PDB file of N, CA and C in Angstrom:
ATOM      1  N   UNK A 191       0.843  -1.172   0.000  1.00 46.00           N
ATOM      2  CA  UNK A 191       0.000   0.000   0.000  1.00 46.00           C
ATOM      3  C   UNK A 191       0.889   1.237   0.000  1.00 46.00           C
ATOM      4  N   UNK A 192       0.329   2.239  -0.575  1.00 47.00           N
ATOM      5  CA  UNK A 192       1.452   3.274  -0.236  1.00 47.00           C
ATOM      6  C   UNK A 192       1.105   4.162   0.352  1.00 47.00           C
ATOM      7  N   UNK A 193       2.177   5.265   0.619  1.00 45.00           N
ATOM      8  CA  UNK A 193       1.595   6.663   1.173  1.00 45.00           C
ATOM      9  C   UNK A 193       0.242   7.489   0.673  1.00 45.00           C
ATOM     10  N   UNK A 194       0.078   7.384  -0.326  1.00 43.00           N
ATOM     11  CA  UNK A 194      -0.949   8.471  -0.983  1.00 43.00           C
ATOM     12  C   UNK A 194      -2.225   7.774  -1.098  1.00 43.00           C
ATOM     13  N   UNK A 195      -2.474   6.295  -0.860  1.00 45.00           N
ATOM     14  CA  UNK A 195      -3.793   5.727  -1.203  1.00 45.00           C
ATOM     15  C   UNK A 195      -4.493   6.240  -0.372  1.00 45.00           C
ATOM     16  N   UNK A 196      -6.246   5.877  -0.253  1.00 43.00           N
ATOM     17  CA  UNK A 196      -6.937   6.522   0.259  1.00 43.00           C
ATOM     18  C   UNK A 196      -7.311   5.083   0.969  1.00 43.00           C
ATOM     19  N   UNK A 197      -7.366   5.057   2.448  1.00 45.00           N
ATOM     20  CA  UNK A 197      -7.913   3.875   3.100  1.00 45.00           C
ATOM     21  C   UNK A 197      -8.924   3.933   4.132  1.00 45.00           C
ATOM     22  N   UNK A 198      -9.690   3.302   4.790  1.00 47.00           N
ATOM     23  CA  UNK A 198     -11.080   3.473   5.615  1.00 47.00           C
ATOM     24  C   UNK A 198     -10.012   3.042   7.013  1.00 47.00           C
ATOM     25  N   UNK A 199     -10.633   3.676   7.816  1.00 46.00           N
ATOM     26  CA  UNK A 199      -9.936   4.220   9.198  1.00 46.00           C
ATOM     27  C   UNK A 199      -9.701   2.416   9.589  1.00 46.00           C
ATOM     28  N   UNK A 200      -8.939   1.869  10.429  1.00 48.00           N
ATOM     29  CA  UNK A 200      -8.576   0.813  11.065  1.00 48.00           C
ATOM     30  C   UNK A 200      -7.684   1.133  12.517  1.00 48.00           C
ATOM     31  N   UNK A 201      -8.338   0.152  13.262  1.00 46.00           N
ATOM     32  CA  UNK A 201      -7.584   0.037  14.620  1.00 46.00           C
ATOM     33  C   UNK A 201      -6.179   0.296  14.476  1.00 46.00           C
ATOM     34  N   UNK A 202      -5.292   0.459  15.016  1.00 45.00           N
ATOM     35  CA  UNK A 202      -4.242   1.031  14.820  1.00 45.00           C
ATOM     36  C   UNK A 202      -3.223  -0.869  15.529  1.00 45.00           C
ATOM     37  N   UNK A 203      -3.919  -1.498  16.720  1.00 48.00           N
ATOM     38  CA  UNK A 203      -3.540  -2.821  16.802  1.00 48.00           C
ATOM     39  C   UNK A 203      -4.789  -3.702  16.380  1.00 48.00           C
ATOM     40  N   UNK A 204      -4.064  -4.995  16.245  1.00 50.00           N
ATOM     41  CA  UNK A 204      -5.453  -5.948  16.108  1.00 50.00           C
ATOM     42  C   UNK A 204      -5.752  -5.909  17.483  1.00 50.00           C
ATOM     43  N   UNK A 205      -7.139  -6.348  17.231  1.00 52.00           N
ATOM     44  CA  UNK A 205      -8.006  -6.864  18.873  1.00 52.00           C
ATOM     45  C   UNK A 205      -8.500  -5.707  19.260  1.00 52.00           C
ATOM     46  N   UNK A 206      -8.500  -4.141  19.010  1.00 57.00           N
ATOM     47  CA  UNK A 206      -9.038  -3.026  19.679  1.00 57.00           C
ATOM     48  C   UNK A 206      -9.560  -2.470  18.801  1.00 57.00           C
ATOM     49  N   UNK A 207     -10.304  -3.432  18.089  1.00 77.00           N
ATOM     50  CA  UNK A 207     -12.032  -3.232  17.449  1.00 77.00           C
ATOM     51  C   UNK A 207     -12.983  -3.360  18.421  1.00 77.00           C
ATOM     52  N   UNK A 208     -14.029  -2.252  18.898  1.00 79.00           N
ATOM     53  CA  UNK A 208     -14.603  -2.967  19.993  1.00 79.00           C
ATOM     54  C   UNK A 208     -16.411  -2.581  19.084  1.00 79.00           C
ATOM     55  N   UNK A 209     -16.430  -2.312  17.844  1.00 82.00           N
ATOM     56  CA  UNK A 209     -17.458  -2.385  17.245  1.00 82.00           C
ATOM     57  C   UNK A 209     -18.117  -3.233  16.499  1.00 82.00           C
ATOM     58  N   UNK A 210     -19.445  -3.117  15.998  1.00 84.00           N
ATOM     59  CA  UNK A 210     -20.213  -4.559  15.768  1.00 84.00           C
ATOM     60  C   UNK A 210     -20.488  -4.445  14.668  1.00 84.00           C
ATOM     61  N   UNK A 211     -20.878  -5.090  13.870  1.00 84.00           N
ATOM     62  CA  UNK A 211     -21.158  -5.108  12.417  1.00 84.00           C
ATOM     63  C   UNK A 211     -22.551  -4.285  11.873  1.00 84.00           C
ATOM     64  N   UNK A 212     -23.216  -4.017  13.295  1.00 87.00           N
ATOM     65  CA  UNK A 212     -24.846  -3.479  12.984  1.00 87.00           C
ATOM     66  C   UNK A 212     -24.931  -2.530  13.913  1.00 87.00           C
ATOM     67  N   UNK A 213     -25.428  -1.468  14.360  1.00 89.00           N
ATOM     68  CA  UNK A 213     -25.821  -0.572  15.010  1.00 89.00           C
ATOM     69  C   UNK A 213     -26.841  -1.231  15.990  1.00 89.00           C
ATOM     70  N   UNK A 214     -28.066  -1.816  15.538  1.00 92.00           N
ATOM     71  CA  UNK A 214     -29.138  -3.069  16.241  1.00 92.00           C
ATOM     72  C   UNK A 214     -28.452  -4.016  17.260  1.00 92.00           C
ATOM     73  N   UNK A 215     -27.528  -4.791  16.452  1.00 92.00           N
ATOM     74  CA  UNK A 215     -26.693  -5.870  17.004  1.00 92.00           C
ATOM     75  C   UNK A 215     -25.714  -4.985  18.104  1.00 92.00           C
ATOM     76  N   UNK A 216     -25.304  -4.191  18.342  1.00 92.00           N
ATOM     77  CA  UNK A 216     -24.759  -3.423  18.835  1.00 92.00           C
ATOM     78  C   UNK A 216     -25.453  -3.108  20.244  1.00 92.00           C
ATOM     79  N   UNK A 217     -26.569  -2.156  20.126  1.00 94.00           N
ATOM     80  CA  UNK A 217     -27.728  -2.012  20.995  1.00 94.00           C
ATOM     81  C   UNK A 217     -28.124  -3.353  22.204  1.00 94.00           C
ATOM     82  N   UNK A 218     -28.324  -4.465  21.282  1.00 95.00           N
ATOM     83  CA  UNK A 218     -28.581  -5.759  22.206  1.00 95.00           C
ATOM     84  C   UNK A 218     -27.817  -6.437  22.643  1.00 95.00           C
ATOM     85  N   UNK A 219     -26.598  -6.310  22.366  1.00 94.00           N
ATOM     86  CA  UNK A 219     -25.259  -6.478  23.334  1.00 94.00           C
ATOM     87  C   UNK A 219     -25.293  -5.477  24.199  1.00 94.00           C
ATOM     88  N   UNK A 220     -25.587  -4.345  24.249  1.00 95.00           N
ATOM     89  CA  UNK A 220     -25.600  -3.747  25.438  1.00 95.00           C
ATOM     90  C   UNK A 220     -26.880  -3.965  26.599  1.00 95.00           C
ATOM     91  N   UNK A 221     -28.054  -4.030  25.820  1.00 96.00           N
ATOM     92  CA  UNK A 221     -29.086  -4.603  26.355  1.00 96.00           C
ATOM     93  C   UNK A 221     -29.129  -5.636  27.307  1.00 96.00           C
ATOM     94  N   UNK A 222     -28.379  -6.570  26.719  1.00 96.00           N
ATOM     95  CA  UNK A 222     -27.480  -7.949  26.968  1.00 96.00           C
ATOM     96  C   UNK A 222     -26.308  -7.785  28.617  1.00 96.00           C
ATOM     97  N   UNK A 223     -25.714  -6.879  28.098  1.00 96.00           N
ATOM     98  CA  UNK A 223     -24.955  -6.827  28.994  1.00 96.00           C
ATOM     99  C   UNK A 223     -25.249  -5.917  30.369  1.00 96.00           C
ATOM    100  N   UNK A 224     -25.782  -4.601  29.966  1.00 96.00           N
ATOM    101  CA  UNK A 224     -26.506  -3.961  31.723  1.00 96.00           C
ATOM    102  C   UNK A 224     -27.288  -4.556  32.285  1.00 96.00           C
ATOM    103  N   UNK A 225     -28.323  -5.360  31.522  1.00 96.00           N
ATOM    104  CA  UNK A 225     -29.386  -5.999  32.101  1.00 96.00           C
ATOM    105  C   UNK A 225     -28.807  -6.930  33.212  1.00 96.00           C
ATOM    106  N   UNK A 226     -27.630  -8.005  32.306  1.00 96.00           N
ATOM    107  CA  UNK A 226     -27.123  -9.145  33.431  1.00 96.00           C
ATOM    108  C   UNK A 226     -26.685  -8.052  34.600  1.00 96.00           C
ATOM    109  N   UNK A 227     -25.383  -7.328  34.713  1.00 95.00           N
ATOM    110  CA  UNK A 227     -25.118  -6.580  35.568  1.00 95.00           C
ATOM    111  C   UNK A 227     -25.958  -6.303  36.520  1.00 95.00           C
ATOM    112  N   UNK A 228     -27.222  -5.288  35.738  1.00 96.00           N
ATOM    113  CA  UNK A 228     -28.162  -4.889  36.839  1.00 96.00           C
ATOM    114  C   UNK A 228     -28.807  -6.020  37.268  1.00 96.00           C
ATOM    115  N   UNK A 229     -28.957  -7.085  36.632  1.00 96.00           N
ATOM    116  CA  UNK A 229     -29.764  -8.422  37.434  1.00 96.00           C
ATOM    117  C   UNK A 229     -29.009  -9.011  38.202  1.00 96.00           C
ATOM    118  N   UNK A 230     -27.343  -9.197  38.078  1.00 96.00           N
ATOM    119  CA  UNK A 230     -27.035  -9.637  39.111  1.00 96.00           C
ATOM    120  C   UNK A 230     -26.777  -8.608  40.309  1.00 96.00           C
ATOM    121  N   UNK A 231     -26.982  -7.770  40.483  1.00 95.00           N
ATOM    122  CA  UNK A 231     -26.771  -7.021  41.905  1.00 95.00           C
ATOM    123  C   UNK A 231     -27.937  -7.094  41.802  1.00 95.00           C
ATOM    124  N   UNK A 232     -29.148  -6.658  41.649  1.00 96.00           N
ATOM    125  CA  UNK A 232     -30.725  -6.445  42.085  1.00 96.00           C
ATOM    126  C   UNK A 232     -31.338  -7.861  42.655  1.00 96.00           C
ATOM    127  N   UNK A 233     -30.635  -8.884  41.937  1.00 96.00           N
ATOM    128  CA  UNK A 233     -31.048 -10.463  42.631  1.00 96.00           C
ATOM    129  C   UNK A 233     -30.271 -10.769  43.845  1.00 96.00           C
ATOM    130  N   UNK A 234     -29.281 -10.109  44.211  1.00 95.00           N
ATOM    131  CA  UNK A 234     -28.357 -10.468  45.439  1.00 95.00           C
ATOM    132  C   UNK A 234     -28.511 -10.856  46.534  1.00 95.00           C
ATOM    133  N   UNK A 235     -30.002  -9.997  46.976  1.00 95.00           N
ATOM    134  CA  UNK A 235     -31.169 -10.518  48.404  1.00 95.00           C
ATOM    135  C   UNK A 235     -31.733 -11.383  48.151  1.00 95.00           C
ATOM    136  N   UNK A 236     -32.775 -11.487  46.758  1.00 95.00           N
ATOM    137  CA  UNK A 236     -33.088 -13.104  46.909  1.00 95.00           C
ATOM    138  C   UNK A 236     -32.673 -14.050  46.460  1.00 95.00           C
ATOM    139  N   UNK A 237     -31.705 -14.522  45.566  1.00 95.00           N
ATOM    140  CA  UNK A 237     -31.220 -15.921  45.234  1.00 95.00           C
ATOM    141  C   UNK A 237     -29.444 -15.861  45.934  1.00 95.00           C
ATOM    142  N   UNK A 238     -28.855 -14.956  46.858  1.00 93.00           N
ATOM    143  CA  UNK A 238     -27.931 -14.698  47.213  1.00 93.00           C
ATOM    144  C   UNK A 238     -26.627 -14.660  46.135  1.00 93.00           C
ATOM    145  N   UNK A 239     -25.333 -14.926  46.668  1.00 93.00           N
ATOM    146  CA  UNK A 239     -24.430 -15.212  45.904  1.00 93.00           C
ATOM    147  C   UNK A 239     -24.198 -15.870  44.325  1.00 93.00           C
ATOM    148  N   UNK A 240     -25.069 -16.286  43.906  1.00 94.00           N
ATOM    149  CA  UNK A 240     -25.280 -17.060  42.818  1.00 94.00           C
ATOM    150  C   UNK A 240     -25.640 -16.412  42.124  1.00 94.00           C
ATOM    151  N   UNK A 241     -26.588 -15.083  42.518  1.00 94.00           N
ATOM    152  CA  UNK A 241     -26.771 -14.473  41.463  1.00 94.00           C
ATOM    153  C   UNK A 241     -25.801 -13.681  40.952  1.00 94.00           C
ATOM    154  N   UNK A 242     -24.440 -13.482  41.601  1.00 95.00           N
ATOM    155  CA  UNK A 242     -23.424 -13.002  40.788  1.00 95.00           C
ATOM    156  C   UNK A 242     -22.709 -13.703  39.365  1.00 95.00           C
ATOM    157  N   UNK A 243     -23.207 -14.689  39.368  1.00 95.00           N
ATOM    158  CA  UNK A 243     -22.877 -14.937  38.014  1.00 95.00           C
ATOM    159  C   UNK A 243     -23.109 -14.784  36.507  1.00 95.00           C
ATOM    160  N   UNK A 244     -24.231 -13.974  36.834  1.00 95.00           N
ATOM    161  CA  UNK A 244     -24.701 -13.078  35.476  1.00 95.00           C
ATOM    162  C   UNK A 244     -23.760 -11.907  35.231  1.00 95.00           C
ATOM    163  N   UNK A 245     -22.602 -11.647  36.337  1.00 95.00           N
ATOM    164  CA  UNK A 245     -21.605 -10.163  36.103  1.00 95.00           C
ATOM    165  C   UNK A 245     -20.930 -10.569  35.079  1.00 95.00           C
ATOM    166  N   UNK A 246     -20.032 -11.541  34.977  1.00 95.00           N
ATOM    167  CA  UNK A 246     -19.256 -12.506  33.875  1.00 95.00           C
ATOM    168  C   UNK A 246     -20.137 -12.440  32.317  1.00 95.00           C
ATOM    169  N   UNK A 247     -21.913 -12.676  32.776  1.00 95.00           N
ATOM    170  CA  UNK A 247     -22.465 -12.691  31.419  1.00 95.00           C
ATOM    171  C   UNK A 247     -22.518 -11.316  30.629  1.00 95.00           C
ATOM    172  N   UNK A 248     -22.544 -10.527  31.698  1.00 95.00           N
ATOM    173  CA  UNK A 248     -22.507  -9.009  31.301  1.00 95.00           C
ATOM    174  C   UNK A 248     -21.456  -8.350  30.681  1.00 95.00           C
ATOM    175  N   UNK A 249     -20.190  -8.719  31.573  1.00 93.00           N
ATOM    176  CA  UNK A 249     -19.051  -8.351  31.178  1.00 93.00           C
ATOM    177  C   UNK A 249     -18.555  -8.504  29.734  1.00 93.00           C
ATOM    178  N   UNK A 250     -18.941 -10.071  29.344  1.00 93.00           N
ATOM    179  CA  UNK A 250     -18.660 -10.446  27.783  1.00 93.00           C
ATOM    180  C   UNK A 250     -19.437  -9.760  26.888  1.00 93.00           C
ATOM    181  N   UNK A 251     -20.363  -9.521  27.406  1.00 92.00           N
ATOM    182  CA  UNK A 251     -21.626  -9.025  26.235  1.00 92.00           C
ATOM    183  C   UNK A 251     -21.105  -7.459  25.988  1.00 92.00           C
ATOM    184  N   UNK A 252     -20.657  -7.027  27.125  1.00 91.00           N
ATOM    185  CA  UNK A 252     -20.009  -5.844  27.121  1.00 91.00           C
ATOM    186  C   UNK A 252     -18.400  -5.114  26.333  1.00 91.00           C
ATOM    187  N   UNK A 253     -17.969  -6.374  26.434  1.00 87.00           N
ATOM    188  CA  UNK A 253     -16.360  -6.383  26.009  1.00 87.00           C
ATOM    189  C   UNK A 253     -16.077  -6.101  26.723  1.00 87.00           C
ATOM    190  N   UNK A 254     -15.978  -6.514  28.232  1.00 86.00           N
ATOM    191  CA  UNK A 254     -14.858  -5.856  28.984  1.00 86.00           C
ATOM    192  C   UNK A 254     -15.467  -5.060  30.317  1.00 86.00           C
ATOM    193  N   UNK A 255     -16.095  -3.854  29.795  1.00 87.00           N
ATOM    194  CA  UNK A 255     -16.580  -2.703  30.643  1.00 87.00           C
ATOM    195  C   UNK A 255     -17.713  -1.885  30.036  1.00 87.00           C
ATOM    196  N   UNK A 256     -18.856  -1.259  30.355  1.00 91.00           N
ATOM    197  CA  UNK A 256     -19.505  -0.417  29.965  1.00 91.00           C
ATOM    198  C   UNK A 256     -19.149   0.521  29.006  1.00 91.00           C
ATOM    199  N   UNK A 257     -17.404   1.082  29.784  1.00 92.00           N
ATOM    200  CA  UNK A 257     -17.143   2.165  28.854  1.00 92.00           C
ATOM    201  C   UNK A 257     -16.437   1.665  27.095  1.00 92.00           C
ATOM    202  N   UNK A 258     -15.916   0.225  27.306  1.00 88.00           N
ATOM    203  CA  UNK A 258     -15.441  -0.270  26.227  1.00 88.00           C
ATOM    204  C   UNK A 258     -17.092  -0.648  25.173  1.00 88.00           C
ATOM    205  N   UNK A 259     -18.530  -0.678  25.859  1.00 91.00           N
ATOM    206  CA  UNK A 259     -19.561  -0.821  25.189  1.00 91.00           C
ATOM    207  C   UNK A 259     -19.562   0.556  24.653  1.00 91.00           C
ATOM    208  N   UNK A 260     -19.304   1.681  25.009  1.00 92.00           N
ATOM    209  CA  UNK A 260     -19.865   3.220  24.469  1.00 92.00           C
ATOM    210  C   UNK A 260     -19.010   3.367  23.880  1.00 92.00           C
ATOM    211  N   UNK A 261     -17.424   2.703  23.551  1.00 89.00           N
ATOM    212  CA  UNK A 261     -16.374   2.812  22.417  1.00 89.00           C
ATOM    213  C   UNK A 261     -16.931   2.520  21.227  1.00 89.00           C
ATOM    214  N   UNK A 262     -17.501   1.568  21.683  1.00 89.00           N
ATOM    215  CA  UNK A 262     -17.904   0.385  20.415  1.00 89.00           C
ATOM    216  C   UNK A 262     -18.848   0.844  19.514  1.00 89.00           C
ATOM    217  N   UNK A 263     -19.904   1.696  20.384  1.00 90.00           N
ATOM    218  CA  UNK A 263     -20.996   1.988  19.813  1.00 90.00           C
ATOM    219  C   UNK A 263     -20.689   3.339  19.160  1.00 90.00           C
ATOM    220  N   UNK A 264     -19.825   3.926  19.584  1.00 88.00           N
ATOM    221  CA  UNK A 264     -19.348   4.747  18.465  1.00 88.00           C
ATOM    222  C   UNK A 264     -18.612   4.730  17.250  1.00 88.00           C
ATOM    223  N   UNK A 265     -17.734   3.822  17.811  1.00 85.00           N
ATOM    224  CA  UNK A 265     -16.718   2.771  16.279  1.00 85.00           C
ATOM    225  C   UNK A 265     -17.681   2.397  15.284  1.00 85.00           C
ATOM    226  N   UNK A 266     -19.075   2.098  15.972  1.00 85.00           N
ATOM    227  CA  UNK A 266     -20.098   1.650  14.910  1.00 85.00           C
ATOM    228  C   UNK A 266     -20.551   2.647  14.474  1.00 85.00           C
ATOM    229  N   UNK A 267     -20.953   3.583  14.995  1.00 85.00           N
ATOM    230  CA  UNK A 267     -21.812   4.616  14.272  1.00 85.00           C
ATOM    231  C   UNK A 267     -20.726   5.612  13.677  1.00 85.00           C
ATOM    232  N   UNK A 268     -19.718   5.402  13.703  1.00 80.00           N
ATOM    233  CA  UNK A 268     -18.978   5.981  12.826  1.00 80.00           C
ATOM    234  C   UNK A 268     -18.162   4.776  11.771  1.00 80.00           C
ATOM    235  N   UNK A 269     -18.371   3.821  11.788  1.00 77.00           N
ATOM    236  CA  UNK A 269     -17.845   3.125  10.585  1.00 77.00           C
ATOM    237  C   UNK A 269     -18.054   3.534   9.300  1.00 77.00           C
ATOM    238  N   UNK A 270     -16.962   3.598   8.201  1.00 70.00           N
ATOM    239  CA  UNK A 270     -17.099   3.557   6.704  1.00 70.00           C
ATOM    240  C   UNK A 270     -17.609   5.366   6.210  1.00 70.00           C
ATOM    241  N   UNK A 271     -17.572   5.965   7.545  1.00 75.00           N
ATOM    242  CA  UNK A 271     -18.094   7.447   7.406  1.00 75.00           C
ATOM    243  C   UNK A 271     -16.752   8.177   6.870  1.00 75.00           C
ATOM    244  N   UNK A 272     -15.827   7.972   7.344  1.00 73.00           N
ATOM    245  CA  UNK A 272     -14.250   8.562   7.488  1.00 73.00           C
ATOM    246  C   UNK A 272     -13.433   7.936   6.456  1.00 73.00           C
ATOM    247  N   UNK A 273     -12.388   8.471   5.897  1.00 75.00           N
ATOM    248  CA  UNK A 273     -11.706   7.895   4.892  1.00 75.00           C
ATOM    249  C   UNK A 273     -10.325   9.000   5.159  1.00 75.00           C
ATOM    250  N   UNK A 274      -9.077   7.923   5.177  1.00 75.00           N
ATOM    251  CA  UNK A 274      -7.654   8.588   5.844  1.00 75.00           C
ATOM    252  C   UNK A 274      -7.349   8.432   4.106  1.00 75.00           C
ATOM    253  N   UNK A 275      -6.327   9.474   3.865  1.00 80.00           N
ATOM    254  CA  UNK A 275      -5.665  10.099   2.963  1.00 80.00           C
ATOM    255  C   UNK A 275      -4.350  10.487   3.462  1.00 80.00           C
ATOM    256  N   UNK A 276      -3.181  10.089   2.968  1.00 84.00           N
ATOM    257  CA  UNK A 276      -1.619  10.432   3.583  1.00 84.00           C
ATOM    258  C   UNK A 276      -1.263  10.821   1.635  1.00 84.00           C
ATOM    259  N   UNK A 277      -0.464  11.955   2.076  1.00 82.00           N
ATOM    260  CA  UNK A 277       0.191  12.639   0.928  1.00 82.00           C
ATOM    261  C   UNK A 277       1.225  13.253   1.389  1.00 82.00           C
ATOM    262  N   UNK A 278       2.872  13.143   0.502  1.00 85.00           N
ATOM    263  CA  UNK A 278       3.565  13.946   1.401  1.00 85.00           C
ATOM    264  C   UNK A 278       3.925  13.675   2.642  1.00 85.00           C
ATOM    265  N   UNK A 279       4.046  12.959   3.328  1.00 84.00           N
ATOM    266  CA  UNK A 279       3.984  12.704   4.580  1.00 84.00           C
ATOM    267  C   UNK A 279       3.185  13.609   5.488  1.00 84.00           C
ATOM    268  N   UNK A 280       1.805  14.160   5.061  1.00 87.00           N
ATOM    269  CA  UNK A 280       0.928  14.578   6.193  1.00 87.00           C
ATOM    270  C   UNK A 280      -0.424  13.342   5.573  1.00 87.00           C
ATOM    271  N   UNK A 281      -1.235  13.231   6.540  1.00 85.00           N
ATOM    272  CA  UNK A 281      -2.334  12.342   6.631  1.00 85.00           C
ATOM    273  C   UNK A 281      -3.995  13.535   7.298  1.00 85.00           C
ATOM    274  N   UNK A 282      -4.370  13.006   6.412  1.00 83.00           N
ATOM    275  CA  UNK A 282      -6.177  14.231   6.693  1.00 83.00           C
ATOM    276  C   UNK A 282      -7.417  13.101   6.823  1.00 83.00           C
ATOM    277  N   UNK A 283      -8.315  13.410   7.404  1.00 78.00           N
ATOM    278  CA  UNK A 283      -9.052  12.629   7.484  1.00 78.00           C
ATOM    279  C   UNK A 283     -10.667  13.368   6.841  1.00 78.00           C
ATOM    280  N   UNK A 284     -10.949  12.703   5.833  1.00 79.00           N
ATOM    281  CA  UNK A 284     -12.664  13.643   5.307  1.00 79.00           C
ATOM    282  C   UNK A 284     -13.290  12.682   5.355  1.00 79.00           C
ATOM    283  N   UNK A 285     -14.467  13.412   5.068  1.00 79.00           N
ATOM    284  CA  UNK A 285     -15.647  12.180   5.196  1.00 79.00           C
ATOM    285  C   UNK A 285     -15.934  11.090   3.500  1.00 79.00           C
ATOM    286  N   UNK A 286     -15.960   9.504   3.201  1.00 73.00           N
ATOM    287  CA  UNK A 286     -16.066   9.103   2.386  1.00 73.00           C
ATOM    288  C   UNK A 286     -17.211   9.112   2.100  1.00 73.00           C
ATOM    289  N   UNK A 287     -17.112   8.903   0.513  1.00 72.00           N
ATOM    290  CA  UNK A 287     -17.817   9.270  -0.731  1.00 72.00           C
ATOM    291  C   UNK A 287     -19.134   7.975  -0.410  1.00 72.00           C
ATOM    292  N   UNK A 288     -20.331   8.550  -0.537  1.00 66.00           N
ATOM    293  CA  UNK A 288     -21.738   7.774  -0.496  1.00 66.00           C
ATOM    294  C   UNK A 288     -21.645   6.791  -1.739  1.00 66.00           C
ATOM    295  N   UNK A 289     -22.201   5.841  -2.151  1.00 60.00           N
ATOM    296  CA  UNK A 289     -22.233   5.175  -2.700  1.00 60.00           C
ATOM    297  C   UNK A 289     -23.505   5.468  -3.750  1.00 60.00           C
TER     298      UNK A 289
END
């Protein structure tokens, strides 16, 4: 690839994609994931200790942390919007061309 092509923004390492292929799909992973959270602390009085094991279900659904879910959901809603351009050795970022 060279300096001057025009390429769509990418993680800078692998693995710190934390976005989803759908905006929807996106949403219900989070859905997914506060719900367990909030269900396992809100169940804590009545099914005791056990109900902590929905934190783990949350956590995955989450990637990690809440705040790595509100990364994500922006990585998504900004996917395929942005397009990097390097010329010269400076790099600009505009918005790509609609289809």
């Amino acid at each position: 690839m060279t300096s001057d092509q025009s390429t769509a923004i990418r993680p800078t390492k692998p693995g710190t994609n934390y976005a989803s292929a759908t905006v929807p799909r996106h949403l219900a992973r989070g859905a997914v994931g506060f719900g367990a959270l909030i269900a396992s602390l809100a169940l804590l009085p009545v099914v005791g200790p056990v109900s902590l094991l929905l934190a783990p279900v949350g956590l995955v659904a989450l990637r990690g942390c809440p705040m790595c879910w509100a990364i994500g959901l922006a990585e998504t809603l900004s996917a395929g919007r942005l397009r990097r351009s390097c010329a010269n050795g400076r790099c600009e970022l505009t918005p790509a061309k609609r289809a």
